[in-house]
Amino acid sequence: AARQDDASHSGPVWRTLRRVGRSAGISLRRATCGDGRLEFSPVTRYLVTGGAGFIGANFVHHLLAHTDATVTVLDKLTYAGNLESLAGLPEGRCRLVVGDVADPVLVDELVAGQDLVVHFAAESHNDNSLRDPSPFVQTNLVGTYTLLEAVRRHGTRYHHISTDEVYGDLELDDPQRFTETTPYHPSSPYSATKAGSDLLVRAWVRSFGVQATISNCSNNYGPYQHVEKFIPRQITNVLDGGRPKLYGSGANVRDWIHVEDHSAAVLLITARGRIGETYLIGADGERSNREVVEAILSLLGRPRDAYDQVTDRAGHDLRYAIDATKLRTELGWQPVYADFAAGLADTIAWYRDHEAWWRPQKSGTEAAYAVLGQ
Ligand code: NAD
Ligand code: TDX
């Protein structure tokens, strides 16, 4: 603690403490105590894996905007990672390490210097997992195992990012939604490897006392999402003068949440979630794929039926639906983007304004879909 006469950021005590802290690899933050003294305490240091991907990058922006934490991003920069997604972050509070979450030496070294690990890195696209499951097994299973062993050695708090797809799918008219106690029943190589990684986390909590939480979220949309995924693919098709591509009948239902609401939920769980617990994240956003395509077309001033129906995905899950009561009641989370149409309009505006971000991926992605009649 220091005295109030050093209240300004340029005060000598503050300057000295910051310098000493920095030389010891510790960033300090200040808070005023009730009795008027200033207190200096270490800033929380996050290791965010997959921070150059869609949700990871949004989380890094959210974390740096809403806390005084520092962030190390560990990302392999696969086809899905994009350095441009990390542009414009506050100076000196974020660094990127390009590497693999399945590299035990690198992971051990990075985890050693952190207070908290949030693990987003994954192979994330179902269609790719049908073409070649092997990187899914390697990154999603071996990568998670590698991180768990490192947090076990170092006693580091760990949060695991997962998906509602681990629960399989629901009938369209099923009144039940997924809860934290729904049995696992994954369908695709992607969801099977995510389910396996969740089970590894649960076992490491129970067997080794690892300080971990898990969240399973529904389908995200928003800025920085790769054009291989449903919503950005259709938006950019229309912006390019083409047509949306709907798999099968388009009756399949996804439960959409804006990525910013996902980030806020994850931050809350890292701060106040109970160790060993799973939290489901969802914003009551169920829509059929056909409804979403029609909404995109009308927001872009096209006829609502100006889409193509293409070859369906093998094993295509019919419906996902999340009951997020536990997160809402226990941690007080609620979505800010409750209006899907408004969130979609914002997302369309983002893709219209950021063509330079998505253009390099577009033609290769469409060529790969064309081979499959999609
Ligand atoms: P994404 O594909 O956009 O990004 C993944 C990131 O991980 C990329 O930056 C990539 O370079 C990196 N990565 C891949 N393999 C790596 C490796 N071996 N080592 C280090 N980095 C590696 O994925 P996303 O949509 O942002 O998903 C992030 C996480 O959220 C995933 O765990 C996914 O399962 C989960 N999730 C996604 C959604 C969704 O709707 N997109 C919903 C629920 C859960
Ligand atoms: O061109 C398309 N046309 C189409 O009809 C694409 C790419 C998809 N679809 C359908 C398939 C799904 O029913 O749209 C729906 C959404 O597809 P994706 O964007 O591929 O998402 P999904 O398979 O539902 O998985 C997503 O949500 C859960 C993420 O990709 C996962 O990482 C997350 O775990």
Coordinates of C-alpha atoms and ligand atoms in Angstrom, one line a residue:
A1 CA 0.0 0.0 0.0
A2 CA 1.1 3.6 -0.6
R3 CA -0.1 6.9 0.6
Q4 CA -2.7 9.1 -1.0
D5 CA -0.2 11.8 -1.8
D6 CA 0.9 9.6 -4.7
A7 CA -2.6 9.6 -6.2
S8 CA -1.6 10.6 -9.7
H9 CA -0.3 8.1 -12.2
S10 CA 2.8 10.1 -12.5
G11 CA 3.6 10.1 -8.7
P12 CA 7.0 8.8 -7.7
V13 CA 5.8 5.9 -5.5
W14 CA 3.6 4.6 -8.3
R15 CA 6.5 5.0 -10.9
T16 CA 8.9 3.1 -8.7
L17 CA 6.5 0.3 -7.9
R18 CA 5.6 -0.2 -11.5
R19 CA 9.3 -0.3 -12.5
V20 CA 10.2 -2.8 -9.8
G21 CA 7.1 -4.9 -10.7
R22 CA 8.0 -4.8 -14.4
S23 CA 11.5 -6.1 -13.7
A24 CA 10.0 -9.0 -11.8
G25 CA 7.5 -9.7 -14.7
I26 CA 4.5 -8.4 -12.7
S27 CA 2.1 -5.7 -13.9
L28 CA 0.5 -3.8 -11.1
R29 CA -2.9 -2.1 -10.8
R30 CA -4.1 0.4 -8.3
A31 CA -7.3 0.7 -6.3
T32 CA -8.3 3.2 -3.6
C33 CA -9.1 1.6 -0.2
G34 CA -11.9 2.8 2.0
D35 CA -9.5 4.6 4.3
G36 CA -8.0 6.7 1.5
R37 CA -4.8 4.7 1.0
L38 CA -3.9 3.3 -2.5
E39 CA -3.5 -0.4 -2.8
F40 CA -1.3 -2.0 -5.5
S41 CA -1.9 -5.6 -6.5
P42 CA -0.9 -7.8 -9.4
V43 CA -3.0 -7.6 -12.6
T44 CA -4.5 -10.9 -13.6
R45 CA -2.5 -12.6 -16.4
Y46 CA -4.6 -14.6 -18.9
L47 CA -3.3 -17.2 -21.3
V48 CA -5.9 -17.3 -24.1
T49 CA -5.5 -20.1 -26.6
G50 CA -7.0 -19.7 -30.1
G51 CA -7.1 -15.9 -29.5
A52 CA -6.7 -15.2 -33.2
G53 CA -9.8 -17.1 -34.1
F54 CA -13.4 -15.9 -34.1
I55 CA -14.5 -16.2 -30.5
G56 CA -11.1 -16.0 -29.0
A57 CA -10.3 -12.7 -30.7
N58 CA -13.7 -11.3 -29.6
F59 CA -12.9 -12.4 -26.1
V60 CA -9.5 -10.8 -26.0
H61 CA -11.0 -7.5 -27.2
H62 CA -13.7 -7.8 -24.5
L63 CA -11.3 -8.7 -21.7
L64 CA -8.9 -5.8 -22.4
A65 CA -11.9 -3.4 -22.7
H66 CA -13.5 -4.5 -19.4
T67 CA -10.6 -5.4 -17.1
D68 CA -7.1 -4.3 -16.5
A69 CA -5.8 -7.8 -17.2
T70 CA -2.9 -8.7 -19.4
V71 CA -3.1 -11.3 -22.1
T72 CA -0.8 -13.8 -23.8
V73 CA -2.5 -15.3 -26.9
L74 CA -1.2 -18.8 -27.9
D75 CA -2.4 -19.5 -31.5
K76 CA -1.1 -21.7 -34.3
L77 CA -2.5 -19.4 -36.9
T78 CA -4.1 -22.2 -38.9
Y79 CA -6.3 -21.2 -41.8
A80 CA -8.9 -20.0 -39.2
G81 CA -6.5 -17.7 -37.3
N82 CA -6.2 -14.1 -38.5
L83 CA -3.7 -11.6 -37.1
E84 CA -5.9 -8.8 -38.3
S85 CA -8.5 -9.8 -35.7
L86 CA -6.1 -8.7 -33.0
A87 CA -5.4 -5.2 -34.5
G88 CA -6.1 -2.1 -32.4
L89 CA -5.6 -3.6 -28.9
P90 CA -4.3 -1.4 -26.1
E91 CA -0.5 -1.0 -26.3
G92 CA 1.6 -3.3 -24.0
R93 CA -1.2 -5.4 -22.6
C94 CA -1.4 -8.2 -25.2
R95 CA 1.3 -10.4 -26.8
L96 CA 0.9 -13.2 -29.4
V97 CA 2.9 -16.4 -29.2
V98 CA 2.5 -18.4 -32.5
G99 CA 2.6 -22.1 -31.5
D100 CA 0.6 -25.3 -31.0
V101 CA -1.5 -26.1 -27.9
A102 CA -0.3 -29.7 -28.3
D103 CA 3.4 -28.7 -27.9
P104 CA 4.1 -29.7 -24.3
V105 CA 7.4 -27.7 -23.9
L106 CA 5.9 -24.4 -25.1
V107 CA 2.7 -24.9 -23.2
D108 CA 4.5 -25.6 -20.0
E109 CA 6.6 -22.5 -20.4
L110 CA 3.7 -20.3 -21.1
V111 CA 1.3 -21.7 -18.4
A112 CA 4.1 -21.1 -15.8
G113 CA 3.7 -17.4 -16.0
Q114 CA -0.1 -17.1 -16.0
D115 CA -2.9 -16.8 -13.4
L116 CA -5.6 -18.2 -15.7
V117 CA -5.9 -20.2 -18.9
V118 CA -8.9 -19.8 -21.2
H119 CA -8.8 -22.5 -23.8
F120 CA -10.6 -21.6 -27.1
A121 CA -8.2 -23.2 -29.6
A122 CA -9.8 -25.9 -31.6
E123 CA -10.6 -27.2 -35.0
S124 CA -14.1 -25.8 -35.1
H125 CA -15.9 -26.6 -38.4
N126 CA -18.1 -29.6 -38.7
D127 CA -17.8 -29.8 -42.5
N128 CA -14.0 -29.9 -42.3
S129 CA -14.2 -32.7 -39.7
L130 CA -16.2 -34.8 -42.3
R131 CA -13.4 -34.2 -44.9
D132 CA -10.5 -35.0 -42.5
P133 CA -11.0 -35.7 -38.8
S134 CA -7.3 -36.0 -38.0
P135 CA -6.5 -32.4 -37.0
F136 CA -9.6 -32.5 -34.8
V137 CA -8.3 -35.4 -32.8
Q138 CA -4.9 -33.9 -32.5
T139 CA -5.8 -30.3 -31.5
N140 CA -9.1 -30.9 -29.7
L141 CA -8.1 -34.0 -27.7
V142 CA -4.2 -34.0 -27.5
G143 CA -4.1 -30.2 -27.3
T144 CA -6.6 -30.1 -24.3
Y145 CA -4.7 -33.0 -22.7
T146 CA -1.4 -31.0 -23.0
L147 CA -2.9 -27.9 -21.4
L148 CA -4.5 -29.9 -18.6
E149 CA -1.2 -31.5 -17.7
A150 CA 0.5 -28.0 -17.6
V151 CA -2.2 -26.5 -15.4
R152 CA -2.0 -29.5 -13.2
R153 CA 1.8 -29.1 -12.7
H154 CA 1.5 -25.3 -12.1
G155 CA -1.8 -25.2 -10.1
T156 CA -3.2 -22.7 -12.6
R157 CA -7.0 -21.9 -12.9
Y158 CA -8.3 -23.2 -16.2
H159 CA -11.5 -22.5 -18.1
H160 CA -12.5 -24.8 -21.0
I161 CA -14.6 -23.5 -23.9
S162 CA -17.0 -26.1 -25.4
T163 CA -20.1 -26.4 -27.4
D164 CA -23.8 -27.5 -27.1
E165 CA -23.0 -30.0 -29.9
V166 CA -21.7 -32.5 -27.3
Y167 CA -25.3 -33.2 -26.4
G168 CA -26.3 -34.4 -29.9
D169 CA -29.5 -33.0 -31.4
L170 CA -33.2 -32.6 -30.5
E171 CA -36.4 -33.2 -32.4
L172 CA -38.0 -30.0 -33.7
D173 CA -41.0 -30.3 -31.4
D174 CA -39.1 -31.6 -28.3
P175 CA -40.1 -29.4 -25.3
Q176 CA -36.8 -30.2 -23.6
R177 CA -33.7 -28.1 -24.0
F178 CA -30.1 -29.0 -23.1
T179 CA -29.1 -28.5 -19.5
E180 CA -25.9 -29.2 -17.5
T181 CA -27.2 -32.7 -16.8
T182 CA -28.1 -33.7 -20.4
P183 CA -26.2 -36.9 -21.3
Y184 CA -23.4 -36.5 -24.0
H185 CA -24.4 -37.8 -27.4
P186 CA -22.2 -36.2 -30.1
S187 CA -22.8 -36.9 -33.8
S188 CA -19.8 -35.6 -35.9
P189 CA -16.0 -36.0 -35.6
Y190 CA -15.9 -32.4 -34.5
S191 CA -18.5 -32.7 -31.7
A192 CA -17.0 -36.1 -30.6
T193 CA -13.6 -34.6 -30.1
K194 CA -15.1 -31.6 -28.2
A195 CA -17.1 -34.1 -26.0
G196 CA -13.9 -36.1 -25.4
S197 CA -12.0 -32.9 -24.4
D198 CA -14.8 -32.0 -21.9
L199 CA -14.5 -35.4 -20.3
L200 CA -10.8 -35.0 -20.0
V201 CA -11.4 -31.8 -18.0
R202 CA -13.9 -33.5 -15.7
A203 CA -11.5 -36.3 -15.1
W204 CA -8.6 -33.9 -14.3
V205 CA -10.8 -32.1 -11.8
R206 CA -11.9 -35.2 -10.0
S207 CA -8.6 -37.2 -10.2
F208 CA -6.0 -34.4 -9.8
G209 CA -7.9 -31.5 -8.2
V210 CA -7.4 -29.2 -11.3
Q211 CA -9.1 -25.9 -10.7
A212 CA -11.3 -25.9 -13.8
T213 CA -14.7 -24.8 -15.1
I214 CA -16.4 -25.7 -18.4
S215 CA -18.8 -23.7 -20.6
N216 CA -20.9 -25.2 -23.4
C217 CA -22.2 -22.4 -25.7
S218 CA -24.7 -22.4 -28.6
N219 CA -24.0 -21.1 -32.1
N220 CA -22.2 -17.7 -32.1
Y221 CA -22.4 -15.0 -34.7
G222 CA -20.8 -11.5 -34.9
P223 CA -17.6 -9.9 -36.3
Y224 CA -14.4 -11.8 -37.2
Q225 CA -16.2 -15.2 -38.0
H226 CA -14.6 -17.1 -40.8
V227 CA -16.5 -17.2 -44.1
E228 CA -16.7 -21.0 -44.0
K229 CA -19.4 -20.7 -41.3
F230 CA -23.1 -20.3 -42.0
I231 CA -24.0 -16.7 -41.4
P232 CA -20.8 -15.0 -42.7
R233 CA -20.9 -17.4 -45.8
Q234 CA -24.4 -16.3 -46.7
I235 CA -23.7 -12.5 -46.0
T236 CA -20.6 -12.5 -48.1
N237 CA -22.2 -14.6 -50.9
V238 CA -24.9 -11.9 -51.2
L239 CA -22.4 -9.0 -50.9
D240 CA -20.6 -10.7 -53.8
G241 CA -23.8 -10.8 -55.9
G242 CA -24.3 -14.5 -55.4
R243 CA -26.9 -16.6 -53.5
P244 CA -27.0 -18.1 -50.0
K245 CA -26.6 -21.9 -49.9
L246 CA -29.0 -23.7 -47.7
Y247 CA -28.2 -27.4 -46.7
G248 CA -31.1 -29.7 -47.4
S249 CA -34.6 -28.3 -46.5
G250 CA -33.3 -25.6 -44.2
A251 CA -35.5 -26.8 -41.4
N252 CA -32.5 -27.4 -39.1
V253 CA -32.6 -25.2 -36.0
R254 CA -29.6 -23.4 -34.3
D255 CA -29.8 -21.4 -31.1
W256 CA -28.0 -18.1 -32.0
I257 CA -26.1 -16.0 -29.5
H258 CA -24.0 -12.8 -30.3
V259 CA -20.3 -13.5 -29.6
E260 CA -20.1 -10.4 -27.3
D261 CA -22.7 -12.1 -25.0
H262 CA -20.6 -15.3 -25.0
S263 CA -17.5 -13.3 -24.1
A264 CA -19.2 -11.6 -21.2
A265 CA -20.4 -15.0 -19.9
V266 CA -16.9 -16.5 -20.1
L267 CA -15.4 -13.5 -18.2
L268 CA -18.0 -13.9 -15.5
I269 CA -17.4 -17.6 -15.2
T270 CA -13.6 -17.1 -14.9
A271 CA -14.3 -14.6 -12.1
R272 CA -17.1 -16.2 -10.2
G273 CA -17.8 -19.7 -11.5
R274 CA -17.6 -22.5 -9.1
I275 CA -14.6 -24.9 -9.6
G276 CA -15.6 -28.2 -11.2
E277 CA -18.9 -26.8 -12.5
T278 CA -20.2 -26.7 -16.1
Y279 CA -22.3 -23.7 -17.3
L280 CA -24.4 -23.7 -20.4
I281 CA -24.4 -20.4 -22.4
G282 CA -27.3 -19.5 -24.7
A283 CA -29.6 -16.6 -25.4
D284 CA -32.9 -18.2 -26.4
G285 CA -32.2 -17.5 -30.0
E286 CA -33.6 -20.5 -31.8
R287 CA -34.1 -20.0 -35.6
S288 CA -34.4 -22.4 -38.5
N289 CA -31.6 -22.0 -41.1
R290 CA -34.2 -21.0 -43.6
E291 CA -35.4 -18.1 -41.4
V292 CA -31.9 -16.9 -41.0
V293 CA -31.2 -16.9 -44.7
E294 CA -34.5 -15.1 -45.4
A295 CA -33.6 -12.5 -42.7
I296 CA -30.1 -11.9 -44.3
L297 CA -31.7 -11.6 -47.8
S298 CA -34.3 -9.1 -46.7
L299 CA -31.8 -7.0 -44.6
L300 CA -29.7 -6.8 -47.8
G301 CA -32.7 -5.8 -50.0
R302 CA -33.0 -9.1 -51.9
P303 CA -36.1 -11.3 -52.4
R304 CA -36.5 -13.6 -49.5
D305 CA -36.5 -16.7 -51.7
A306 CA -33.3 -15.8 -53.6
Y307 CA -31.3 -18.8 -52.2
D308 CA -30.1 -22.2 -53.4
Q309 CA -30.8 -25.5 -51.7
V310 CA -27.6 -27.6 -51.9
T311 CA -26.4 -31.1 -50.8
D312 CA -27.1 -31.7 -47.1
R313 CA -24.3 -32.2 -44.5
A314 CA -23.8 -35.9 -43.7
G315 CA -25.3 -36.7 -40.3
H316 CA -26.6 -33.1 -40.0
D317 CA -27.8 -32.4 -36.5
L318 CA -31.5 -31.3 -36.5
R319 CA -31.8 -28.9 -33.6
Y320 CA -29.8 -27.4 -30.7
A321 CA -31.4 -25.5 -27.8
I322 CA -29.8 -24.3 -24.6
D323 CA -31.4 -23.7 -21.2
A324 CA -29.1 -21.2 -19.6
T325 CA -31.0 -21.0 -16.3
K326 CA -28.0 -21.9 -14.1
L327 CA -25.8 -19.2 -15.6
R328 CA -28.6 -16.6 -15.3
T329 CA -29.6 -17.4 -11.7
E330 CA -26.2 -18.4 -10.2
L331 CA -24.0 -15.8 -11.8
G332 CA -26.6 -13.1 -12.9
W333 CA -25.6 -13.2 -16.6
Q334 CA -28.0 -12.0 -19.2
P335 CA -27.6 -11.3 -22.9
V336 CA -27.3 -7.7 -24.2
Y337 CA -28.0 -8.7 -27.8
A338 CA -31.5 -10.0 -27.1
D339 CA -32.8 -8.8 -30.5
F340 CA -31.4 -11.2 -33.2
A341 CA -32.5 -9.0 -36.1
A342 CA -30.5 -6.1 -34.7
G343 CA -27.5 -8.2 -34.0
L344 CA -27.7 -9.6 -37.6
A345 CA -27.9 -6.2 -39.1
D346 CA -24.8 -5.1 -37.1
T347 CA -23.0 -8.2 -38.3
I348 CA -24.0 -7.5 -42.0
A349 CA -22.7 -4.0 -41.6
W350 CA -19.4 -5.3 -40.1
Y351 CA -18.8 -7.6 -43.1
R352 CA -19.8 -4.8 -45.5
D353 CA -17.2 -2.5 -43.9
H354 CA -14.4 -5.1 -43.5
E355 CA -14.1 -6.7 -46.9
A356 CA -10.3 -6.6 -46.7
W357 CA -10.6 -8.9 -43.6
W358 CA -12.6 -11.7 -45.3
R359 CA -11.8 -11.3 -49.0
P360 CA -8.5 -13.4 -48.9
Q361 CA -10.5 -16.5 -47.6
K362 CA -13.5 -16.3 -49.7
S363 CA -12.6 -17.9 -53.1
G364 CA -10.7 -20.8 -51.6
T365 CA -13.6 -21.5 -49.1
E366 CA -16.2 -21.5 -51.9
A367 CA -14.0 -23.7 -54.2
A368 CA -13.9 -26.4 -51.4
Y369 CA -17.7 -26.2 -51.0
A370 CA -18.2 -26.4 -54.7
V371 CA -16.4 -29.8 -54.9
L372 CA -19.0 -31.2 -52.5
G373 CA -22.0 -29.8 -54.3
Q374 CA -22.5 -27.3 -51.5
Ligands
NAD1 P1 -12.1 -20.7 -35.0 O1 -11.9 -21.8 -35.9 O2 -12.6 -19.4 -35.6 O3 -10.7 -20.3 -34.3 C1 -9.9 -21.3 -33.8 C2 -8.5 -20.7 -33.4 O4 -7.7 -21.7 -32.9 C3 -7.8 -20.2 -34.7 O5 -7.2 -18.9 -34.4 C4 -6.7 -21.2 -34.9 O6 -5.6 -20.7 -35.5 C5 -6.4 -21.7 -33.5 N1 -5.9 -23.1 -33.4 C6 -6.3 -24.2 -34.1 N2 -5.6 -25.2 -33.8 C7 -4.6 -24.8 -32.9 C8 -3.5 -25.4 -32.3 N3 -3.3 -26.7 -32.4 N4 -2.8 -24.7 -31.4 C9 -3.0 -23.4 -31.3 N5 -4.0 -22.7 -31.9 C10 -4.8 -23.4 -32.7 O7 -13.1 -21.2 -33.9 P2 -14.2 -20.4 -33.0 O8 -15.5 -20.5 -33.8 O9 -13.7 -19.1 -32.6 O10 -14.3 -21.4 -31.8 C11 -13.5 -21.2 -30.6 C12 -13.9 -22.2 -29.6 O11 -15.3 -22.1 -29.2 C13 -13.8 -23.7 -30.0 O12 -13.3 -24.4 -28.9 C14 -15.2 -24.1 -30.4 O13 -15.3 -25.5 -30.2 C15 -16.0 -23.3 -29.4 N6 -17.4 -23.0 -29.8 C16 -17.6 -22.4 -31.0 C17 -18.9 -22.0 -31.3 C18 -19.3 -21.3 -32.5 O14 -20.4 -21.0 -32.8 N7 -18.3 -20.9 -33.4 C19 -20.0 -22.3 -30.4 C20 -19.7 -22.9 -29.2 C21 -18.4 -23.3 -28.9
TDX2 O1 -23.4 -23.0 -46.2 C1 -24.0 -23.5 -45.3 N1 -25.3 -23.8 -45.4 C2 -26.0 -24.3 -44.3 O2 -27.3 -24.5 -44.5 C3 -23.3 -23.8 -44.0 C4 -21.8 -23.5 -43.9 C5 -24.1 -24.3 -43.0 N2 -25.4 -24.6 -43.1 C6 -26.1 -25.1 -42.0 C7 -25.5 -26.2 -41.2 C8 -26.0 -25.9 -39.8 O3 -27.3 -26.5 -39.6 O4 -26.2 -24.0 -41.1 C9 -26.1 -24.4 -39.7 C10 -24.9 -23.8 -39.0 O5 -23.7 -24.3 -39.7 P1 -22.3 -23.9 -39.1 O6 -22.0 -22.5 -39.2 O7 -21.3 -24.8 -39.9 O8 -22.4 -24.3 -37.6 P2 -22.7 -25.6 -36.8 O9 -22.4 -26.8 -37.6 O10 -24.0 -25.5 -36.2 O11 -21.6 -25.5 -35.6 C11 -21.3 -24.2 -35.0 O12 -21.9 -24.1 -33.8 C12 -21.4 -24.9 -32.8 C13 -19.8 -24.0 -34.9 O13 -19.2 -24.1 -36.2 C14 -19.2 -24.9 -33.9 O14 -17.8 -24.6 -33.7 C15 -19.9 -24.8 -32.6 O15 -19.5 -25.8 -31.7

